[in-house]
PDB file of C-alpha atoms and ligand atoms in Angstrom:
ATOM      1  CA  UNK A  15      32.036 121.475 266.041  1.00  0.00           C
ATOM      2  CA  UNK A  16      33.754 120.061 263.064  1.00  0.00           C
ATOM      3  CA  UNK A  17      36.393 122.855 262.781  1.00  0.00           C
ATOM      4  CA  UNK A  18      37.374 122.094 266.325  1.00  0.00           C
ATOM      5  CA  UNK A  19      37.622 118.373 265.808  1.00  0.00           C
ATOM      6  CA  UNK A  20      39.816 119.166 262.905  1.00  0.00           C
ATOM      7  CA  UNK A  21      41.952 121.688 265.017  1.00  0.00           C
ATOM      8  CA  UNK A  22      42.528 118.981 267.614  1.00  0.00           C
ATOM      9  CA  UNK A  23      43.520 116.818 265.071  1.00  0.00           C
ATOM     10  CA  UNK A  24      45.480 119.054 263.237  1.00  0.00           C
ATOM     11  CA  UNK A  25      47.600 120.323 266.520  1.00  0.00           C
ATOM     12  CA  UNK A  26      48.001 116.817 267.922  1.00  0.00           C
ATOM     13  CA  UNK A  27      51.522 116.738 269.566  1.00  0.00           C
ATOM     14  CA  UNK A  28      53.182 113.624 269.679  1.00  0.00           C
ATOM     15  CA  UNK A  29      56.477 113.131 271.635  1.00  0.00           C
ATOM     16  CA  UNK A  30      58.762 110.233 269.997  1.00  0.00           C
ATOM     17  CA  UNK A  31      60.866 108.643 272.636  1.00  0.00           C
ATOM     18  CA  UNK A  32      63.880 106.495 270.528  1.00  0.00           C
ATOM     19  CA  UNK A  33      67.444 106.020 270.758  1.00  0.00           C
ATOM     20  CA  UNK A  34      68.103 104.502 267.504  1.00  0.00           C
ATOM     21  CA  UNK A  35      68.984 107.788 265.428  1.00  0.00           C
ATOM     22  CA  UNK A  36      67.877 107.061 261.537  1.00  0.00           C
ATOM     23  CA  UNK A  37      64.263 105.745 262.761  1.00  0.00           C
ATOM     24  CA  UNK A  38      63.450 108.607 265.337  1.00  0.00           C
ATOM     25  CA  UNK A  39      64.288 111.215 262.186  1.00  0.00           C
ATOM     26  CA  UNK A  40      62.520 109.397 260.073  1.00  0.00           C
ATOM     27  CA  UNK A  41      59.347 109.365 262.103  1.00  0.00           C
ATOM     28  CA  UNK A  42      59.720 112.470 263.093  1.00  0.00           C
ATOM     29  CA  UNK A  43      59.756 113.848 259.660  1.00  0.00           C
ATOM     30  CA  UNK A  44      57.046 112.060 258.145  1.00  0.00           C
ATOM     31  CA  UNK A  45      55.043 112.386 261.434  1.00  0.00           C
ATOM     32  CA  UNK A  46      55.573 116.493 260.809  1.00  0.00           C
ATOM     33  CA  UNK A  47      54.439 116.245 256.763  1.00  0.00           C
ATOM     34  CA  UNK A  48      51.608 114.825 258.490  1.00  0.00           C
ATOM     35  CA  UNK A  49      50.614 117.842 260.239  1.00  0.00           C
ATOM     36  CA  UNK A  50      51.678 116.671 264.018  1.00  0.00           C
ATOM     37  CA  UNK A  51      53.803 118.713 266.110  1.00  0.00           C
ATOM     38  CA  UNK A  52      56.352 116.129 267.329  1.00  0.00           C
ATOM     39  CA  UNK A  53      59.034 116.473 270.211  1.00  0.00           C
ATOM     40  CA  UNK A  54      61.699 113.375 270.651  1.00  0.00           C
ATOM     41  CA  UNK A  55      63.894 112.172 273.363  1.00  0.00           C
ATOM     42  CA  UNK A  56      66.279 109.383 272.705  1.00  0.00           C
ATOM     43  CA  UNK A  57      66.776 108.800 276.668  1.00  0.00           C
ATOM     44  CA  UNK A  58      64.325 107.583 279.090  1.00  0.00           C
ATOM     45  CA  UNK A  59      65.405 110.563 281.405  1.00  0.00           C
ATOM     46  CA  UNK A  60      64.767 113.031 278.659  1.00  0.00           C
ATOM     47  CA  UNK A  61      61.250 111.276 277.842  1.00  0.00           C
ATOM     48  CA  UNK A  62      60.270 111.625 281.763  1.00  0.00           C
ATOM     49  CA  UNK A  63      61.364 114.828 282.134  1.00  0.00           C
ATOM     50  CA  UNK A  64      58.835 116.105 279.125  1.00  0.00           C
ATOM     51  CA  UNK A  65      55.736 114.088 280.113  1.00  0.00           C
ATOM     52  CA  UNK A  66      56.192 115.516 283.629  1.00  0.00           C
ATOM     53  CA  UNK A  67      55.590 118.955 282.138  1.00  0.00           C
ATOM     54  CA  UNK A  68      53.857 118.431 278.855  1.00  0.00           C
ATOM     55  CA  UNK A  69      50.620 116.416 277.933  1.00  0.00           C
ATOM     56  CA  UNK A  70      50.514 114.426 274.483  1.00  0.00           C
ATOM     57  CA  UNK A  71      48.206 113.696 272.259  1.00  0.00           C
ATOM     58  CA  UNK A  72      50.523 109.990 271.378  1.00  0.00           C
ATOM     59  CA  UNK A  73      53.446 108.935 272.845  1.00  0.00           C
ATOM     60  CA  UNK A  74      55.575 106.248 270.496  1.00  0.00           C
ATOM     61  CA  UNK A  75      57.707 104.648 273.259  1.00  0.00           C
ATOM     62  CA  UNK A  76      61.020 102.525 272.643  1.00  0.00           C
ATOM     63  CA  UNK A  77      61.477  99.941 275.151  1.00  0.00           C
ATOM     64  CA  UNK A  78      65.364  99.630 274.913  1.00  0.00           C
ATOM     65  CA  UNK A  79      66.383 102.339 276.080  1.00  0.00           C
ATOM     66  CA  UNK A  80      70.223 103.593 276.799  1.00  0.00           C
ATOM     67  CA  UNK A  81      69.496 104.489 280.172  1.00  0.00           C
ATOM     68  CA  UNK A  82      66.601 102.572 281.147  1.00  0.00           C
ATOM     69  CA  UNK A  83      63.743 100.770 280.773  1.00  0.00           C
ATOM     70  CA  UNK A  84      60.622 102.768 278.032  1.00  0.00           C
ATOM     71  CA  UNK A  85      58.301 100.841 280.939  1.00  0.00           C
ATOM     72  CA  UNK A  86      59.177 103.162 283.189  1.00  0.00           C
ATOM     73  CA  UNK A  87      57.086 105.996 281.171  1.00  0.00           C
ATOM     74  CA  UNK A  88      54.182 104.254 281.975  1.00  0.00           C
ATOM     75  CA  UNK A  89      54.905 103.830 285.470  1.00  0.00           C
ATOM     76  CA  UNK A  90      55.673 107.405 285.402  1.00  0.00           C
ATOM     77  CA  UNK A  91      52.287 108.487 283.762  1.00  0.00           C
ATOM     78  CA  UNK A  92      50.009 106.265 286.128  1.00  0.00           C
ATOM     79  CA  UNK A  93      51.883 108.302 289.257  1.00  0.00           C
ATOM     80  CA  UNK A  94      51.046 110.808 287.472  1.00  0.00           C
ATOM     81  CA  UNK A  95      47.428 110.484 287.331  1.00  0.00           C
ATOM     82  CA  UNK A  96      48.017 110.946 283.415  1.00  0.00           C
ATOM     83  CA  UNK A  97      45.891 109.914 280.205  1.00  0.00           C
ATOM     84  CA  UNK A  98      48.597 110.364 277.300  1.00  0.00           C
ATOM     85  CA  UNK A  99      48.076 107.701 274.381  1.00  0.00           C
ATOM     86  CA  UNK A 100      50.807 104.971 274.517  1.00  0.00           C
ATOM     87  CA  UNK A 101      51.716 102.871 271.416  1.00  0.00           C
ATOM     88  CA  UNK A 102      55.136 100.772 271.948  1.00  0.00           C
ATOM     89  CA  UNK A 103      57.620 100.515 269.532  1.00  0.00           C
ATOM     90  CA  UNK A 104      59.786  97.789 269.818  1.00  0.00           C
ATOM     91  CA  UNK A 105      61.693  95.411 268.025  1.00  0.00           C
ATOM     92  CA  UNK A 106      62.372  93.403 270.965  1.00  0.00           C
ATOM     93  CA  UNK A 107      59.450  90.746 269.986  1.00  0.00           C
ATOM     94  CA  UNK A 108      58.911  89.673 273.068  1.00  0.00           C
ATOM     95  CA  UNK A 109      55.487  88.648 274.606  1.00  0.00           C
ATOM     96  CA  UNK A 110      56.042  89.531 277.861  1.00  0.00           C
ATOM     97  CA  UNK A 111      56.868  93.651 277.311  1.00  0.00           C
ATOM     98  CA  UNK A 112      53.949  93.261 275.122  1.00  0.00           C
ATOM     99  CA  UNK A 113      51.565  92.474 278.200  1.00  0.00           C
ATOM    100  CA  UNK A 114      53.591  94.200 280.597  1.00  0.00           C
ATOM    101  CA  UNK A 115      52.807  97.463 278.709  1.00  0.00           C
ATOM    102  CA  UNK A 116      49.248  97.189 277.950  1.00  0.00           C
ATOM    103  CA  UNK A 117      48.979  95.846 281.474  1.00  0.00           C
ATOM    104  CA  UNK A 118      50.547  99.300 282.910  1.00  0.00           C
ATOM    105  CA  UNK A 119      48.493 101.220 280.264  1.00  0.00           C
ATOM    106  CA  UNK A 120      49.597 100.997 277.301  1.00  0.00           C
ATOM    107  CA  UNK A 121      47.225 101.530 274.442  1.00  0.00           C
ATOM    108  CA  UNK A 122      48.471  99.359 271.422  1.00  0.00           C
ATOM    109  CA  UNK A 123      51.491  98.064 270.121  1.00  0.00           C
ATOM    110  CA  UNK A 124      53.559  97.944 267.101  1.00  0.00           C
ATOM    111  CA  UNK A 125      56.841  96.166 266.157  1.00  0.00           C
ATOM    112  CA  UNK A 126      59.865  97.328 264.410  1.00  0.00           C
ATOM    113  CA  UNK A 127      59.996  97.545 261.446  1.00  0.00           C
ATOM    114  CA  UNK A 128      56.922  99.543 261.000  1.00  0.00           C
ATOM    115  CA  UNK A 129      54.877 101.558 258.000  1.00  0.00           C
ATOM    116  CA  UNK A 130      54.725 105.094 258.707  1.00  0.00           C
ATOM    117  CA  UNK A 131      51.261 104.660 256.879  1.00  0.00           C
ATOM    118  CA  UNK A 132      50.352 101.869 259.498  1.00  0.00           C
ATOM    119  CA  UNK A 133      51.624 103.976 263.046  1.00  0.00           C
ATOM    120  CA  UNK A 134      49.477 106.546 261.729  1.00  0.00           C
ATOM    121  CA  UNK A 135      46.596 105.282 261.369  1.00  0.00           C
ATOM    122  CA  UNK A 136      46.903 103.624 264.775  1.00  0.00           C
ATOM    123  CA  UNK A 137      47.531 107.390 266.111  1.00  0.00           C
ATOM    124  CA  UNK A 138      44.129 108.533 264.445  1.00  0.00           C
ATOM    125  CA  UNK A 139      42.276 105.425 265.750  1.00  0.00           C
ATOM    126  CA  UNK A 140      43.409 105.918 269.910  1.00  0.00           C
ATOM    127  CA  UNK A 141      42.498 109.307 268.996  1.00  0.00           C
ATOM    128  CA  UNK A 142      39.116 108.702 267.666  1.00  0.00           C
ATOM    129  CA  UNK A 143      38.482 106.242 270.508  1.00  0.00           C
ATOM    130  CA  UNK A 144      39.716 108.380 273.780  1.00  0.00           C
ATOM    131  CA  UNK A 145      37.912 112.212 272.227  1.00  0.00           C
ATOM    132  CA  UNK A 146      34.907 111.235 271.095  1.00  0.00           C
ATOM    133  CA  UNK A 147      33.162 114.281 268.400  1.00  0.00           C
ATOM    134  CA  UNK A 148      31.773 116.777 270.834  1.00  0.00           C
ATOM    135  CA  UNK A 149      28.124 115.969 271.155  1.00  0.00           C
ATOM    136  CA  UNK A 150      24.930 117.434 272.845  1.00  0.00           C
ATOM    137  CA  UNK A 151      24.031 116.107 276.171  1.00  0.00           C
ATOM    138  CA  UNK A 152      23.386 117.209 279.705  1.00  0.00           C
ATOM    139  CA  UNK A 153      26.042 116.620 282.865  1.00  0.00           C
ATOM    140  CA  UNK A 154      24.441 117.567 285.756  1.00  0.00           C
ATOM    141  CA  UNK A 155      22.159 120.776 285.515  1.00  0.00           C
ATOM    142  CA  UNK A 156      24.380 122.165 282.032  1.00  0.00           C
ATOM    143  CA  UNK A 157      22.748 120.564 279.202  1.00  0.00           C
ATOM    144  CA  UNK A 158      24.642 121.939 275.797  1.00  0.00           C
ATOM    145  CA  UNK A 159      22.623 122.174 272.719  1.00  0.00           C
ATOM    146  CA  UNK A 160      25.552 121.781 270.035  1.00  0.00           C
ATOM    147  CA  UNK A 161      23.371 122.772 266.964  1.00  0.00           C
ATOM    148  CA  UNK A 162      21.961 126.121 268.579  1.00  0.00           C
ATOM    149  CA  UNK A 163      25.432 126.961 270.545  1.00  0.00           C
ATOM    150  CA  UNK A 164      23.430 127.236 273.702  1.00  0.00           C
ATOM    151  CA  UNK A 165      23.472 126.390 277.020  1.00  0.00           C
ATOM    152  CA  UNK A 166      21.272 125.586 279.632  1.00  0.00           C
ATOM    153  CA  UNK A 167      21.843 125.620 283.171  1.00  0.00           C
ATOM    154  CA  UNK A 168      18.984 124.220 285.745  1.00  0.00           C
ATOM    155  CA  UNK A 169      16.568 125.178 282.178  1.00  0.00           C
ATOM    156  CA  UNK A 170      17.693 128.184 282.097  1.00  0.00           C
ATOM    157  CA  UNK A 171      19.931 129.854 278.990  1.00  0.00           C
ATOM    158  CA  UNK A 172      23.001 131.363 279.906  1.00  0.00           C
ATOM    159  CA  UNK A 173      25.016 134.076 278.180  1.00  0.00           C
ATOM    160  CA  UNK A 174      27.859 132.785 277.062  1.00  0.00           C
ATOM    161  CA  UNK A 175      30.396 134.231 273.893  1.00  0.00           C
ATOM    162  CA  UNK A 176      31.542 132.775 271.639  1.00  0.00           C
ATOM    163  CA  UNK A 177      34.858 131.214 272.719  1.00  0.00           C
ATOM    164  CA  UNK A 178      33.532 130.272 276.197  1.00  0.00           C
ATOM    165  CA  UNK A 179      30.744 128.247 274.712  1.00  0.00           C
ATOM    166  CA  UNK A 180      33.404 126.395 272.572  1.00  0.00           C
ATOM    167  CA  UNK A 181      35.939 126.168 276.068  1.00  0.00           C
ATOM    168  CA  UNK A 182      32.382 124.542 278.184  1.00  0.00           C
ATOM    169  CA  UNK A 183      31.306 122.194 275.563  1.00  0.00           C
ATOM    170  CA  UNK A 184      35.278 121.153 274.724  1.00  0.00           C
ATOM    171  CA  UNK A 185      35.502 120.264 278.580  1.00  0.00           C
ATOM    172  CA  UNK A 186      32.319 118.518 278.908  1.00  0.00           C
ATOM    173  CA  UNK A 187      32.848 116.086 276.118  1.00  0.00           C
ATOM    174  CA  UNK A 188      35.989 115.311 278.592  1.00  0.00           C
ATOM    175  CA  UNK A 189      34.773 115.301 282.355  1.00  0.00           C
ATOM    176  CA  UNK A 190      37.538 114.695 284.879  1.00  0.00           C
ATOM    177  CA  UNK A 191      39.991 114.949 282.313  1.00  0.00           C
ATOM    178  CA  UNK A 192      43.170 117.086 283.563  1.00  0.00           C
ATOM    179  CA  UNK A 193      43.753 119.219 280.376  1.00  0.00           C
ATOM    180  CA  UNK A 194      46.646 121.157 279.892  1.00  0.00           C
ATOM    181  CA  UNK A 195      46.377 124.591 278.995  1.00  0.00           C
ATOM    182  CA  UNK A 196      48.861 124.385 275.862  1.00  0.00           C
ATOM    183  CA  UNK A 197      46.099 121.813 274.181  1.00  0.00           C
ATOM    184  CA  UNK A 198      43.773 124.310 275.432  1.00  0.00           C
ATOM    185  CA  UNK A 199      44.880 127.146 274.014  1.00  0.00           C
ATOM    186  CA  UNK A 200      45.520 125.522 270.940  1.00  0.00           C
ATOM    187  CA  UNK A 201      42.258 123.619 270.528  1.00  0.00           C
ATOM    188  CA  UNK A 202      40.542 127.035 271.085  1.00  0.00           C
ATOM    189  CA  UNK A 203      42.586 129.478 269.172  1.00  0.00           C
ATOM    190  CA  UNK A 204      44.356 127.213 266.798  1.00  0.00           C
ATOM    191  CA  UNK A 205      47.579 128.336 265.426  1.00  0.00           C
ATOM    192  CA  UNK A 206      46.755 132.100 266.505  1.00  0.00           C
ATOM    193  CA  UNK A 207      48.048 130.796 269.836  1.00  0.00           C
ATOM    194  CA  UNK A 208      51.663 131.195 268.885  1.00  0.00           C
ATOM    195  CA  UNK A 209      51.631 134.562 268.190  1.00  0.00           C
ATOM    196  CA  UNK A 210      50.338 135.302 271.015  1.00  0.00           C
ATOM    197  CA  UNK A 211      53.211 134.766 273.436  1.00  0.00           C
ATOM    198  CA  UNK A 212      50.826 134.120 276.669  1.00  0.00           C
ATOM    199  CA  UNK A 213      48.254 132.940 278.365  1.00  0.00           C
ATOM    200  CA  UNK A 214      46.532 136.304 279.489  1.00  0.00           C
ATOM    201  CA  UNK A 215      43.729 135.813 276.998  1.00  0.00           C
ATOM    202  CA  UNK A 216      42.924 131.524 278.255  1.00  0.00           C
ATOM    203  CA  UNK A 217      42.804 132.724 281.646  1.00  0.00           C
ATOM    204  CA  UNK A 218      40.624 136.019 280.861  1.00  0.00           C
ATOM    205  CA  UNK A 219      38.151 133.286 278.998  1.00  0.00           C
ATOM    206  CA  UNK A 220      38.967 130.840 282.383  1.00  0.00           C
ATOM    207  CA  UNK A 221      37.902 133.269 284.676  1.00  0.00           C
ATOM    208  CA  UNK A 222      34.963 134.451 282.819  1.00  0.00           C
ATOM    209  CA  UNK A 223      33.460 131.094 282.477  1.00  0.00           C
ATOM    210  CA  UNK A 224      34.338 130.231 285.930  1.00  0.00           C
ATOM    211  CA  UNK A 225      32.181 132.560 287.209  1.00  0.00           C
ATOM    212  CA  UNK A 226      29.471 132.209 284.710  1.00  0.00           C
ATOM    213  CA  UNK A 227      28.727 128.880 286.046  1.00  0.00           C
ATOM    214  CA  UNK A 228      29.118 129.588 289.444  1.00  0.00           C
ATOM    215  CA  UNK A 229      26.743 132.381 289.361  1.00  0.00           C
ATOM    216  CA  UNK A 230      24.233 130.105 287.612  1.00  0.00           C
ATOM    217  CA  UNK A 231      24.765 127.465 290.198  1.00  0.00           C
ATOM    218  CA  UNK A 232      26.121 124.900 287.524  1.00  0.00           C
ATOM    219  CA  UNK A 233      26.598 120.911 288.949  1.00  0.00           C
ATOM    220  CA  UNK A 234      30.004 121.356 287.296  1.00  0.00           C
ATOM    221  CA  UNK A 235      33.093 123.399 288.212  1.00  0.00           C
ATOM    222  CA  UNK A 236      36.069 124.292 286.255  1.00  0.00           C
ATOM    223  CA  UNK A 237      38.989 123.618 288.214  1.00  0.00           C
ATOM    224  CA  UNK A 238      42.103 124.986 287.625  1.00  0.00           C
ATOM    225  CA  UNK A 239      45.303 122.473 288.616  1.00  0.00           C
ATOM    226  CA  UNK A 240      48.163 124.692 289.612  1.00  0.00           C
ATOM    227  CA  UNK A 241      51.070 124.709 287.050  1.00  0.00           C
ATOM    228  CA  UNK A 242      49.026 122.088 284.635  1.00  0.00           C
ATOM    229  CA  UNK A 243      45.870 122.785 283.621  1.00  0.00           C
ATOM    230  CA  UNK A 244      42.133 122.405 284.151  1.00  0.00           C
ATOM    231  CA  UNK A 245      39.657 119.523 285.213  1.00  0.00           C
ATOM    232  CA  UNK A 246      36.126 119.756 284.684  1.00  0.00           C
ATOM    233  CA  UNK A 247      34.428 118.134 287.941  1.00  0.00           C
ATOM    234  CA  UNK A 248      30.982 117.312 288.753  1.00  0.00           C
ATOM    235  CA  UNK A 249      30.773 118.894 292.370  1.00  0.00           C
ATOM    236  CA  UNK A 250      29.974 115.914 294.297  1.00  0.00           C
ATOM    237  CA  UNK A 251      32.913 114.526 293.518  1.00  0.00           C
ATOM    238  CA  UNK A 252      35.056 117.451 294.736  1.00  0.00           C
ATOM    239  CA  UNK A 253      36.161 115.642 297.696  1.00  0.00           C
ATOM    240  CA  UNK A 254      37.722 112.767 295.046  1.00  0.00           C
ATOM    241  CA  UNK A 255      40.085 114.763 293.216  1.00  0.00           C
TER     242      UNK A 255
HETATM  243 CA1  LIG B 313      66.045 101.185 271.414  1.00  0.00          CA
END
């Protein structure tokens, strides 16, 4: 699976949420040589408004913010039931928003002024950490065999193309995770997905698989989370989610 890991990495999206003009532009720009696709908000209403309807890959989050508190994101992601990477930016060197934010989620922390060359490598090193390199393995009764592109459900090999293998083995390297269908779409079809202009073909592929492994009496289930995305769930646990 190394193209995919270096699709995912390539079509990270990272939303930048900063009030302070020059710096957000400046991120933003060397962010985008980088290869990221980056959306900004310079207002903590504008910043809650897109994590409500978009997942990211990073958020960079301000704390001093014109309307508001950058805490609040946080807050707002927990309710949320959301994952997104956090790193704080702030030049507010205080101790206390330091802890407050990694205590409400937060996943590292950087002060202002910062290296472009230093926030990036903390992007690519949450990243490593939270999507591990797809790997073989069994969940319940699917066991996927990464170097022979098979799997096996209760022993048994099931027929599977070649894009629905890649969609089973992307979600089971990331059980229980709610993923949304943009960083579906683009993990599976890359930059391809643009030109598209819908999501007929993920749900075709979402359907398909859906039934493969319901016909082969899988442990897992592919459930679809109206107006987000998709979960992968072990089935005892259905009555959890
Ligand atoms: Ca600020």
């Amino acid at each position: 699976m190394l193209i995919a890991c270096i699709e995912i990495f390539l079509y990270m999206k990272i939303l930048i949420i900063e009030d302070e003009e020059n710096l957000l532009h400046l991120t933003k720009s060397e962010l985008e040589k980088e290869g990221y696709k980056v959306d900004f908000s310079t207002t903590l209403k504008g910043a809650i408004d897109k994590i409500i309807t978009t997942s990211y890959d990073c958020i960079l989050l301000d704390i001093m913010l014109p309307d508001g508190n950058g805490l609040q994101v946080l807050k707002t992601l927990k309710n949320l039931d959301k994952d997104d990477n956090v790193i704080i930016l702030s030049a507010k060197d205080s101790i206390d928003d330091k802890i407050t934010g990694l205590d409400l989620g937060a996943d590292d922390y950087l002060a202002k002024p910062y290296h472009i060359a230093e926030l990036s490598a903390r992007i690519k090193s949450i990243n490593r950490r939270k999507n591990p390199s797809n790997k073989s393995g069994c969940f319940g009764n699917v066991c996927i065999l990464n170097t022979e592109k098979k799997v096996l459900i209760n022993n048994k090999e099931i027929s599977l193309k070649k894009k629905e293998f890649e969609i089973l083995e992307f979600f089971c390297n990331r059980i229980n995770r709610l993923i949304d269908k943009d960083k579906l779409a683009e993990f599976v079809w890359g930059e391809d997905f643009d030109s598209m202009g819908n999501y007929d073909f993920l749900y075709t592929q979402m359907k398909n698989l859906r039934k493969k492994l319901k016909d082969s009496d899988a442990s897992l289930e592919l459930k679809s989370v109206y107006g987000l995305g998709y979960k992968l769930i072990e089935k005892e646990n259905e009555s959890s989610i």
